[in-house]
Coordinates of N, CA, C and O and ligand atoms in Angstrom, one line a residue:
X243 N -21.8 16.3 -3.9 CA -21.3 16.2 -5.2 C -21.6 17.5 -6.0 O -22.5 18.2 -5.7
X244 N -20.8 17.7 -7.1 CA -21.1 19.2 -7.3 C -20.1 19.0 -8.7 O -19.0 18.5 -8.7
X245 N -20.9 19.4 -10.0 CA -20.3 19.7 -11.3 C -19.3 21.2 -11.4 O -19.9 22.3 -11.6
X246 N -17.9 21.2 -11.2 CA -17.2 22.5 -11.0 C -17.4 22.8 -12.9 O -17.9 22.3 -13.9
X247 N -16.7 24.3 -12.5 CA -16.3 25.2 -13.7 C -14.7 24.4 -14.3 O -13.7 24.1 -13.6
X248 N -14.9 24.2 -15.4 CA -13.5 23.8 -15.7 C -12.8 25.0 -16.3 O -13.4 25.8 -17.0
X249 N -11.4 25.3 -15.9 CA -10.7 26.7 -16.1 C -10.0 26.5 -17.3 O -9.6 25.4 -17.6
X250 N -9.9 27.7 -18.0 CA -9.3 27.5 -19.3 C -8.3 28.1 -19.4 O -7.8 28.7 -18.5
X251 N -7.7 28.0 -20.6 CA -5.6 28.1 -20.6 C -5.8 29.7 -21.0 O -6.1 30.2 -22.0
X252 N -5.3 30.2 -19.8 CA -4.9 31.7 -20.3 C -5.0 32.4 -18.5 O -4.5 33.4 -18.1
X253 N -6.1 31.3 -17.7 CA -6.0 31.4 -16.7 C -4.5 30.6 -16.0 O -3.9 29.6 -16.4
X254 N -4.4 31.7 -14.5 CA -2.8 31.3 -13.8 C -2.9 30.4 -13.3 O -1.9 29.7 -13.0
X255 N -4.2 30.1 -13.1 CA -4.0 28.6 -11.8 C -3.6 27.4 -12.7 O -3.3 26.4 -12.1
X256 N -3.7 27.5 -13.8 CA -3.4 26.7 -14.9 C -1.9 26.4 -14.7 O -1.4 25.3 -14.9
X257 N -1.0 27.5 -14.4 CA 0.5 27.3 -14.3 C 1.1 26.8 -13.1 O 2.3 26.4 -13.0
X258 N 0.1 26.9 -12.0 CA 1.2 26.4 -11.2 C 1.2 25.0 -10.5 O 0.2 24.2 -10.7
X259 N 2.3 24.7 -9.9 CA 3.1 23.7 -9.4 C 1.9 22.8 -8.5 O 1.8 23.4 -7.4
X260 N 1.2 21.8 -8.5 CA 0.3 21.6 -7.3 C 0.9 21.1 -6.2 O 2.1 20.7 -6.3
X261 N 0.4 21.2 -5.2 CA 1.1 20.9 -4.3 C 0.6 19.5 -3.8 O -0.5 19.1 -3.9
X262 N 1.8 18.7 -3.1 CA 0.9 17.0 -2.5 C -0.2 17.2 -1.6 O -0.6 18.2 -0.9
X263 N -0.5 15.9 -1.8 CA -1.6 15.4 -0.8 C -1.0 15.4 0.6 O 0.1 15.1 0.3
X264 N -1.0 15.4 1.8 CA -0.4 15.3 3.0 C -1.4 14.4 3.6 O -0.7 13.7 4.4
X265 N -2.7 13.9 3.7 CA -3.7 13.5 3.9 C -4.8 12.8 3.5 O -5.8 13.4 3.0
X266 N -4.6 11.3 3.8 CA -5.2 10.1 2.8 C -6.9 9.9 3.9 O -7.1 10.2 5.0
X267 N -7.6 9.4 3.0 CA -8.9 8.7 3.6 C -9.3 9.8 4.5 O -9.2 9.7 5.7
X268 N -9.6 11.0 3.8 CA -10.3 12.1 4.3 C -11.6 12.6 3.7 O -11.4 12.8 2.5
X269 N -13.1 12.9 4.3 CA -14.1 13.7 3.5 C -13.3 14.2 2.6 O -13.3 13.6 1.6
X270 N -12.5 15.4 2.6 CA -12.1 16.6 1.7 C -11.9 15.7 0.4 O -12.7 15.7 -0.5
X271 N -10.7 14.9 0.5 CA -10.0 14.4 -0.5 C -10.6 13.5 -1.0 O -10.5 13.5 -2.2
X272 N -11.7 12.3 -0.3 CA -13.4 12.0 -0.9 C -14.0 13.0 -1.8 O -14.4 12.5 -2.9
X273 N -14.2 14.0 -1.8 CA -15.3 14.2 -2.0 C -14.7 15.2 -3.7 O -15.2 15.3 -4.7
X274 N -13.5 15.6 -3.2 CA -12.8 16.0 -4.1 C -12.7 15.5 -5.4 O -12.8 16.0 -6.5
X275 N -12.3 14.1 -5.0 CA -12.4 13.2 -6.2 C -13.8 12.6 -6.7 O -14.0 12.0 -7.7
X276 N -14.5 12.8 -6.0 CA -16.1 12.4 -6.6 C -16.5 13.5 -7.1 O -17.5 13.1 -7.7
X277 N -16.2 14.9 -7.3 CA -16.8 16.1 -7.7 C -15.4 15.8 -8.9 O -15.9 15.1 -9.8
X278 N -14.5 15.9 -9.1 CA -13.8 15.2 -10.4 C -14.2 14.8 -11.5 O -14.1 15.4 -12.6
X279 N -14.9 13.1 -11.1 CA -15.2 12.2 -11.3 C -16.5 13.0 -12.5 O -16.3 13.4 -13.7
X280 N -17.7 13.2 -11.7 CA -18.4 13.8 -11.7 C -18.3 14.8 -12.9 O -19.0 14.7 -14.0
X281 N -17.0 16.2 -12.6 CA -17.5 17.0 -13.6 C -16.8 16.8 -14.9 O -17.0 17.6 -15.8
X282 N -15.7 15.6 -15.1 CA -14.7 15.1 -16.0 C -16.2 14.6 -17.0 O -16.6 15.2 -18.0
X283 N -17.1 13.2 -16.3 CA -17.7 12.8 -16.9 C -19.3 13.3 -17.3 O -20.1 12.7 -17.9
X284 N -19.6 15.1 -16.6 CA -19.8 15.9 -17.5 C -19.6 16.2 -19.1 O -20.2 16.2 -20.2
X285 N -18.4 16.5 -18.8 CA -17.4 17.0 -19.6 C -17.5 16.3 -21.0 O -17.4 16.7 -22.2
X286 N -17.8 14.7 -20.3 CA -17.2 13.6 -21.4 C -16.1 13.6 -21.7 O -15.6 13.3 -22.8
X287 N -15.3 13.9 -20.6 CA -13.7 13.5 -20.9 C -12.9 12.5 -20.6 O -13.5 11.6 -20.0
X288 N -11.7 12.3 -20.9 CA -11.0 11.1 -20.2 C -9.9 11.1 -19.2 O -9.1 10.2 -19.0
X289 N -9.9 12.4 -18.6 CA -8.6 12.4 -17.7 C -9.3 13.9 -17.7 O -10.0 14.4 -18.6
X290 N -8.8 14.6 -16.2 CA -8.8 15.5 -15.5 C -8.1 15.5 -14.4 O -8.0 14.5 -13.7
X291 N -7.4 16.5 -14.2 CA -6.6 16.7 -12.7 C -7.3 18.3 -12.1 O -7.9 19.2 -12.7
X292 N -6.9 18.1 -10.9 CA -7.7 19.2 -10.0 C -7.1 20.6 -10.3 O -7.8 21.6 -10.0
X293 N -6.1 20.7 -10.7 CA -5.7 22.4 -10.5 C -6.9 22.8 -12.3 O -6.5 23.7 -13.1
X294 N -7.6 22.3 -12.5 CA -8.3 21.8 -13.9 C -9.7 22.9 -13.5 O -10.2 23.8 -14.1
X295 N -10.1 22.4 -11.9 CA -11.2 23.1 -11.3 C -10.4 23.8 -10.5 O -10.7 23.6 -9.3
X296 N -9.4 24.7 -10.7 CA -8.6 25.3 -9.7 C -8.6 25.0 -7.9 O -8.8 25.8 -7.0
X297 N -8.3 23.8 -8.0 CA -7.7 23.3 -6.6 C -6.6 22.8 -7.1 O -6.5 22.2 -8.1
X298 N -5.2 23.3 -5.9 CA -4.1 23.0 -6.2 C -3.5 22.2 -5.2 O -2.8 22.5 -4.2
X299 N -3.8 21.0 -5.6 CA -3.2 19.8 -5.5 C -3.2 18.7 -6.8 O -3.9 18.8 -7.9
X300 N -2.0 17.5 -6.1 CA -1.6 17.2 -7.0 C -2.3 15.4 -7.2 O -1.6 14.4 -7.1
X301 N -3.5 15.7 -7.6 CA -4.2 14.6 -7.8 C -5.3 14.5 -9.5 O -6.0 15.4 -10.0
X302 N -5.0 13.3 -9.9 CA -5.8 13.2 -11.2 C -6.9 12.1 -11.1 O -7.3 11.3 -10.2
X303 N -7.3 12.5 -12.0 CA -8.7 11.2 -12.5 C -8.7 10.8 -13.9 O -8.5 11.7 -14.8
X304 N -9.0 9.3 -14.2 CA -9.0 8.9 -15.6 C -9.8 7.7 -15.9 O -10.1 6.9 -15.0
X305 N -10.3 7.6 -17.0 CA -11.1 6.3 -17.3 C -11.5 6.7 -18.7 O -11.6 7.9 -19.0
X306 N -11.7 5.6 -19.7 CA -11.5 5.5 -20.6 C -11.9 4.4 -21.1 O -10.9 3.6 -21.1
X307 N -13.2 3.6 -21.7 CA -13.3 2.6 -22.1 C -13.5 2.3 -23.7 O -13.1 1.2 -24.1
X308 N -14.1 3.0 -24.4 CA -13.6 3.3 -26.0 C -13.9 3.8 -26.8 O -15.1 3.7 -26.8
X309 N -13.5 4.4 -28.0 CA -14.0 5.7 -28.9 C -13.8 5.3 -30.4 O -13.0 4.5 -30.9
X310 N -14.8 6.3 -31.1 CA -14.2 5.7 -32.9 C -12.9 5.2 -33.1 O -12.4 4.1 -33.6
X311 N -12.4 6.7 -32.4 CA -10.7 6.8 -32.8 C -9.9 5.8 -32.3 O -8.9 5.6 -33.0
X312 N -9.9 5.4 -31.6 CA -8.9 4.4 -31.2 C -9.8 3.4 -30.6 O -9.9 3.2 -29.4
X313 N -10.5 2.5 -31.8 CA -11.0 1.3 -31.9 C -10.3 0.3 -30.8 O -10.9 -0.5 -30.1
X314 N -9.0 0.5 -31.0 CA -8.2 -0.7 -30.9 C -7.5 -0.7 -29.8 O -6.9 -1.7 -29.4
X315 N -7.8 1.0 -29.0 CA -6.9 1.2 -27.5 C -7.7 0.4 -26.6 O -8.9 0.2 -26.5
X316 N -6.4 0.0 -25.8 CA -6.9 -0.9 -24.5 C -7.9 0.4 -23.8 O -7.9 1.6 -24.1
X317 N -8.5 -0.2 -23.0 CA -9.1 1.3 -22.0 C -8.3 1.7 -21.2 O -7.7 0.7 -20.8
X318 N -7.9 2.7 -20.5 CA -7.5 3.3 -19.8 C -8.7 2.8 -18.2 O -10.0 3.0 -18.1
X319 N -8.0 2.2 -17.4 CA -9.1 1.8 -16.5 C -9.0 2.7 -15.0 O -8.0 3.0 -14.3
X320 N -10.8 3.1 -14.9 CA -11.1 4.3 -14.0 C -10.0 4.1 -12.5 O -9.8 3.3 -11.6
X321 N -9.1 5.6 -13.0 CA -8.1 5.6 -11.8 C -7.7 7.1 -11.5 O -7.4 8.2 -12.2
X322 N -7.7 6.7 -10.0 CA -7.3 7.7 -9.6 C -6.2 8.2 -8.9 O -6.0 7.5 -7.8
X323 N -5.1 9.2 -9.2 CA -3.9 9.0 -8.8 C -3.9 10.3 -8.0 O -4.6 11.3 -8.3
X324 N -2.9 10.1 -6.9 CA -2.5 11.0 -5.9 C -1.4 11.1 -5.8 O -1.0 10.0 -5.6
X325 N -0.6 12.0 -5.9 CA 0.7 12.7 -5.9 C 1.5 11.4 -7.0 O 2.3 10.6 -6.6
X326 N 1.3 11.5 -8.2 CA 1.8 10.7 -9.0 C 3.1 11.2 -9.5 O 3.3 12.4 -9.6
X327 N 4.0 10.3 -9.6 CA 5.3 10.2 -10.1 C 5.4 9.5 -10.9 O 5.3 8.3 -10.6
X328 N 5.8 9.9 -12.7 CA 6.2 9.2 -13.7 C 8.1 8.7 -14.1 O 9.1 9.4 -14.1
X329 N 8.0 7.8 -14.2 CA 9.3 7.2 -14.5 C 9.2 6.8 -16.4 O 8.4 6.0 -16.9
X330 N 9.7 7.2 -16.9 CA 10.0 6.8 -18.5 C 11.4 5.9 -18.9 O 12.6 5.8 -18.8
X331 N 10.0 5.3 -19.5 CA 10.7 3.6 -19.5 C 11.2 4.0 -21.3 O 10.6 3.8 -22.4
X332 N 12.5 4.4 -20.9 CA 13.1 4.3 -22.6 C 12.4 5.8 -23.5 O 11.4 6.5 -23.3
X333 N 13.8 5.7 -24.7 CA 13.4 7.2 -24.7 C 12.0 7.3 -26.3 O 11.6 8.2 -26.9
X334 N 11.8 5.8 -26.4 CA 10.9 6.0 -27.9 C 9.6 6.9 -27.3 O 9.1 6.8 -26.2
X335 N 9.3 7.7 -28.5 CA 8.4 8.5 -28.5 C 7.3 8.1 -29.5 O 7.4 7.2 -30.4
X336 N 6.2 8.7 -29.2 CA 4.8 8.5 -30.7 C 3.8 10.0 -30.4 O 3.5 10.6 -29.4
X337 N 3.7 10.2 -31.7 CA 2.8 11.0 -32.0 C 1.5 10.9 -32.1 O 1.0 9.9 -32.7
X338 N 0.7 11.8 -31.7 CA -1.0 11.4 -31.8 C -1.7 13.0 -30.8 O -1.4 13.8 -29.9
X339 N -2.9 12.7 -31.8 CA -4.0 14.2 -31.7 C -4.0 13.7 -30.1 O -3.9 12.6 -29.5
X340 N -3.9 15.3 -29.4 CA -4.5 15.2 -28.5 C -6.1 16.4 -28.2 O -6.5 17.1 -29.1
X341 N -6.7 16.4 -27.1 CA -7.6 17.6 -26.9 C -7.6 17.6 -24.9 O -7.4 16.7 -24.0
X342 N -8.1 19.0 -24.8 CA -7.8 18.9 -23.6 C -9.5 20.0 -22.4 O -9.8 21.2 -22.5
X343 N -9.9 19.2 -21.8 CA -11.2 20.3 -21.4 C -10.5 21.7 -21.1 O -11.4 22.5 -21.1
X344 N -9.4 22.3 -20.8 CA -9.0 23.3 -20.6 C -8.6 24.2 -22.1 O -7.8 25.1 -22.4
X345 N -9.3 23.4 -22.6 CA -8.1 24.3 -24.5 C -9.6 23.2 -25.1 O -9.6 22.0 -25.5
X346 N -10.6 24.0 -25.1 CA -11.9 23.6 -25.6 C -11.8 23.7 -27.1 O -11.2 24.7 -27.6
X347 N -12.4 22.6 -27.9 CA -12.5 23.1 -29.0 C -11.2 23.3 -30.4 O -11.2 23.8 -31.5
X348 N -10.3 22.6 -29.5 CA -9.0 22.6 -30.4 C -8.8 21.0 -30.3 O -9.6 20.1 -29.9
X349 N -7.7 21.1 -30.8 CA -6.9 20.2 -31.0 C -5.6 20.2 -31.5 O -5.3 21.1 -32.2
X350 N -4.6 19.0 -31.2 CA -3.0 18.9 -32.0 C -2.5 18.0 -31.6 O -2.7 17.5 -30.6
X351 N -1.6 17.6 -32.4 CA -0.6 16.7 -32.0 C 0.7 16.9 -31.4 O 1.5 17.8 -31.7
X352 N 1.0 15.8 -30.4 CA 1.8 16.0 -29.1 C 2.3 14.9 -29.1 O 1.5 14.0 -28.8
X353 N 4.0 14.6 -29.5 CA 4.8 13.9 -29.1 C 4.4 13.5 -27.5 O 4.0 14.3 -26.7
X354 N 4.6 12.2 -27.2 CA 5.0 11.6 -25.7 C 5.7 10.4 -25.9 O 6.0 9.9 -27.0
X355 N 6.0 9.6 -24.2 CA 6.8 8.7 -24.4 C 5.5 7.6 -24.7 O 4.3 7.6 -24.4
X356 N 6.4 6.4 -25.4 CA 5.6 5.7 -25.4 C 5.4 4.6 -24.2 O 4.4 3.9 -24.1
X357 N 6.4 4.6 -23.4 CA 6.0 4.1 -22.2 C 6.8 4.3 -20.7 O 7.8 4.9 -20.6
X358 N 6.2 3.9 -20.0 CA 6.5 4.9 -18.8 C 5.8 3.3 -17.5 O 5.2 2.3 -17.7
X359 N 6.2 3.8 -16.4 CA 6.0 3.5 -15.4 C 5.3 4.6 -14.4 O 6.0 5.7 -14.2
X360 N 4.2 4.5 -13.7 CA 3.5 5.5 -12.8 C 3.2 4.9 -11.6 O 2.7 3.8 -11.4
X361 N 3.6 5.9 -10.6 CA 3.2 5.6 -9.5 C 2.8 6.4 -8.4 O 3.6 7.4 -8.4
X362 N 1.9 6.4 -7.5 CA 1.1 7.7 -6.9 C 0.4 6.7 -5.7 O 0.9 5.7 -5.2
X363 N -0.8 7.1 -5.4 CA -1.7 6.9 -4.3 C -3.1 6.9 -4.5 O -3.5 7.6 -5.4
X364 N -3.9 6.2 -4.0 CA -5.1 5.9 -4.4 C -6.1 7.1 -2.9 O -5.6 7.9 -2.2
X365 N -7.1 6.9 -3.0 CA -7.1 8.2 -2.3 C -7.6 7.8 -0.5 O -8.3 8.4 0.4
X366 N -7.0 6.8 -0.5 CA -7.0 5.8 1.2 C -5.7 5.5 1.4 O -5.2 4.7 2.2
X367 N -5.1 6.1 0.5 CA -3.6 5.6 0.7 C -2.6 4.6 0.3 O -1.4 4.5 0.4
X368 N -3.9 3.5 -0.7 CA -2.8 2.4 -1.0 C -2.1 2.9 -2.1 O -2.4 4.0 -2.6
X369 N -0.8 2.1 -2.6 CA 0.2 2.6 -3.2 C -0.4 2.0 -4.7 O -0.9 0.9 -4.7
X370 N -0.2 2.7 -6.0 CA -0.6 2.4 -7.5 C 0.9 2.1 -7.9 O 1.7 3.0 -7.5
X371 N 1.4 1.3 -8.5 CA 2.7 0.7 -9.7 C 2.4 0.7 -10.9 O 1.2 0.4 -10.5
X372 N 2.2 0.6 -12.0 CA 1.3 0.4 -13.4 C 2.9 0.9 -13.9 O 3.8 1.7 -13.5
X373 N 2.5 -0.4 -15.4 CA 3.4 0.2 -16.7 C 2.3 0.2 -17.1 O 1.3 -0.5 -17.0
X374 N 2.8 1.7 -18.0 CA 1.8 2.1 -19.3 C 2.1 2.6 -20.8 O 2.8 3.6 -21.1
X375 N 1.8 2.0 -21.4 CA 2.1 2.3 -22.9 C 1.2 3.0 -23.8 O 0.1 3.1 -23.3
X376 N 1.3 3.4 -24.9 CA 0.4 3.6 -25.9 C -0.7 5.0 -25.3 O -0.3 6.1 -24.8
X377 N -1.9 4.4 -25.5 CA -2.7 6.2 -25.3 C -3.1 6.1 -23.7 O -3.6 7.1 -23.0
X378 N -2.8 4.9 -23.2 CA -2.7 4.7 -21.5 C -1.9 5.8 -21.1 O -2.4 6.8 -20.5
X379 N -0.4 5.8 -21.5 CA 0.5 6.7 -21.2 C 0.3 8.1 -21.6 O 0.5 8.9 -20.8
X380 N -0.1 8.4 -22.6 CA -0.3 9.2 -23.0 C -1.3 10.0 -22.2 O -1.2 11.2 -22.2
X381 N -2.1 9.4 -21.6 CA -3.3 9.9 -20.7 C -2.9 10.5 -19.8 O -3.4 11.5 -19.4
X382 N -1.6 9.4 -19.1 CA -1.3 9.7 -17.8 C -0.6 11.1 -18.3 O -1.3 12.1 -18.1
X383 N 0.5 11.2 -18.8 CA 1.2 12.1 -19.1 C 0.3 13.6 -19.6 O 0.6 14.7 -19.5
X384 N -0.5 13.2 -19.9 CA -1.0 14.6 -20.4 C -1.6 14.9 -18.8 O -1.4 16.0 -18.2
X385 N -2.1 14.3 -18.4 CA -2.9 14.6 -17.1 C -1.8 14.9 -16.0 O -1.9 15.8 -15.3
X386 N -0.8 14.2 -16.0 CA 0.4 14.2 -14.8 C 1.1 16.0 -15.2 O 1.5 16.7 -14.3
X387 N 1.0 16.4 -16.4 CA 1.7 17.6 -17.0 C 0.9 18.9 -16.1 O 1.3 19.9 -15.4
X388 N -0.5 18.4 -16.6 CA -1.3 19.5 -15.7 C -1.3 20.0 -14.1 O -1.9 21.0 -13.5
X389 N -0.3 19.1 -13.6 CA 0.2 19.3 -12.1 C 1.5 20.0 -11.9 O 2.0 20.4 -10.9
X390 N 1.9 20.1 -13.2 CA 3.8 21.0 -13.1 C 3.2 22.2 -14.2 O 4.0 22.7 -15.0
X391 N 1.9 22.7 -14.2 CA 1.6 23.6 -15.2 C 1.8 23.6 -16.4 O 1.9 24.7 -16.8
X392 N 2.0 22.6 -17.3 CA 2.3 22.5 -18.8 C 0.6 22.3 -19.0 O -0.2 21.8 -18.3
X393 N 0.6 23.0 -20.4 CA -0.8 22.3 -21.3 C -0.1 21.6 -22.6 O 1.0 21.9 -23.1
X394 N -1.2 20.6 -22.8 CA -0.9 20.0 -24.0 C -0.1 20.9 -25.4 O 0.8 20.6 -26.2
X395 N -1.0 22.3 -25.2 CA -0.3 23.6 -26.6 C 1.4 23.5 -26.5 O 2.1 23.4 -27.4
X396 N 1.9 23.7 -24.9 CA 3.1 23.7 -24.6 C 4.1 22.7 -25.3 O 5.2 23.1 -25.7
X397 N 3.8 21.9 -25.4 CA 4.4 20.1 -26.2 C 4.6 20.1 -27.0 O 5.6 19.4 -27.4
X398 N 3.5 20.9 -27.8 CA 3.9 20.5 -29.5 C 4.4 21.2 -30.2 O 4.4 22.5 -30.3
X399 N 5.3 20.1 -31.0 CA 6.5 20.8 -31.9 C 5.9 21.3 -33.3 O 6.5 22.2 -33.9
X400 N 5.2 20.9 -33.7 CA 4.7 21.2 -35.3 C 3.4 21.4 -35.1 O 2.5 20.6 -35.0
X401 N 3.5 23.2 -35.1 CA 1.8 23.9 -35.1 C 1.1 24.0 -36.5 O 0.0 24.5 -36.7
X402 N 1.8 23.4 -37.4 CA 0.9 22.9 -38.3 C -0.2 22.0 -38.3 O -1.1 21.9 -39.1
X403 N 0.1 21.5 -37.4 CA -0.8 20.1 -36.9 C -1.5 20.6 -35.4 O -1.3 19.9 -34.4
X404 N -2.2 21.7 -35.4 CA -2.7 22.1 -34.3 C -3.9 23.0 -34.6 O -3.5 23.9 -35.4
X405 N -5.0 23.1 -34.5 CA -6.0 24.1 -35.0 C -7.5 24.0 -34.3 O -7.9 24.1 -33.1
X406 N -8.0 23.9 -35.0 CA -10.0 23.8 -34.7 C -10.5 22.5 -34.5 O -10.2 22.0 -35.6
X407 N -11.2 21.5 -33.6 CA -12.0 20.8 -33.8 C -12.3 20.5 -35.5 O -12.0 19.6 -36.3
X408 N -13.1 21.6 -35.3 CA -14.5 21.7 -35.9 C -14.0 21.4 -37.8 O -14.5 21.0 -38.9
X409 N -12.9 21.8 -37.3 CA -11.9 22.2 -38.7 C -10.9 21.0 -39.1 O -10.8 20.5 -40.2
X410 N -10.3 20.8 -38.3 CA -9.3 19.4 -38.6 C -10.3 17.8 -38.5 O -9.9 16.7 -39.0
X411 N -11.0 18.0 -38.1 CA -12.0 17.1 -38.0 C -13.5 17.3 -37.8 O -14.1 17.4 -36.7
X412 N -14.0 17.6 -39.6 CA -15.4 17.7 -39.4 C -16.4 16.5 -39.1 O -17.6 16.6 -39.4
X413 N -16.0 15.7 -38.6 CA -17.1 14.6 -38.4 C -16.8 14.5 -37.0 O -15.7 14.1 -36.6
X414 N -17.7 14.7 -36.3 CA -17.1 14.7 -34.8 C -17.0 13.3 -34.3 O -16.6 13.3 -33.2
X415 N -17.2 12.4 -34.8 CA -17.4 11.1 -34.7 C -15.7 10.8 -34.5 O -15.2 10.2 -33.6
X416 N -15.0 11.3 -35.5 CA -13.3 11.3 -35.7 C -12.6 12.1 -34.4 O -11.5 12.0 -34.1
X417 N -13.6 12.8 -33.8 CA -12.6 13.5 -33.0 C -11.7 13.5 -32.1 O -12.2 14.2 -31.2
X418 N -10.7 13.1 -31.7 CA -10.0 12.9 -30.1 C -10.6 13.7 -29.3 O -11.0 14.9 -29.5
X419 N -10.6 12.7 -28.2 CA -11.0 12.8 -27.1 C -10.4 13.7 -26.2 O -9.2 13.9 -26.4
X420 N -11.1 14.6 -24.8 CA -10.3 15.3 -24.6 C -9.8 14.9 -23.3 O -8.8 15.5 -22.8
Ligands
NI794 NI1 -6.0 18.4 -20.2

């Protein structure tokens, strides 16, 4: 088990394409996701994907059980997806702060859908189905993005609403999560 370096936006491995998994119920892909696991909840975050610790594949990690800010969100329950594919269920959208361990220290808001259907691989191979709505989806999507190279900065339409932590929210107690 091993706490990696998380890479920040300006680096290239950030942009590219990850590539699938070819190979389920393996040490590598074990251990991969336990070193994730691991340096996400370092981090204190709520979602991480691998090209994150610059490994390029296309696998995420998530869990989420609950914060000032969204008193009211269901949790996001600890999952791990492999070669995920999102389907969007209808085109309504919602807005809300996001933050991301690769874009430390910021924050903004980022249109997404509000609900979606996901589906991927667990890391033995069984098959994941989930509808997700609300900051579930949002989770996914922010994390599924980081596998086609987008960051959260990329998304948002009104950089008005984008800035400092420290600054848009001085009570860190308020802060989104990243
Ligand atoms: Ni992120």
């Amino acid at each position: 088990m091993a706490i990696h370096e998380i890479l920040k936006m300006g680096d290239p491995r950030l942009l590219r394409i990850a590539k699938p998994v070819l190979a389920f119920n393996t040490p590598a892909l074990d251990e991969l996701i336990r070193d994730m696991f691991e340096t996400m909840a370092a981090a204190e975050g709520v979602g991480l994907a691998a090209p994150q610790i610059g490994v390029d594949l296309a696998v995420v990690v998530m869990g989420f059980e609950s914060n000032g800010r969204y008193p009211d969100a269901p949790a996001v329950p600890e999952t791990i997806l492999v070669n995920p594919v999102i389907e969007v269920l209808g085109p309504e959208e919602e807005e809300d702060w996001e933050g991301c361990l690769s874009v430390p220290g910021m924050n903004g808001v980022v249109p997404r859908f509000s609900r979606i259907r996901y589906r991927g691989f667990d890391a033995q191979g069984q098959a994941i189905d989930r509808i997700a709505e609300g900051f579930h989806a949002r989770v996914v999507q922010h994390e599924c993005d980081h596998l086609i190279g987008k960051l959260y900065p990329m998304r948002i339409r009104d950089f008005s609403r984008f800035g400092y932590s420290s600054s848009l929210f001085p009570d860190p107690a308020t802060r989104p999560r990243d």
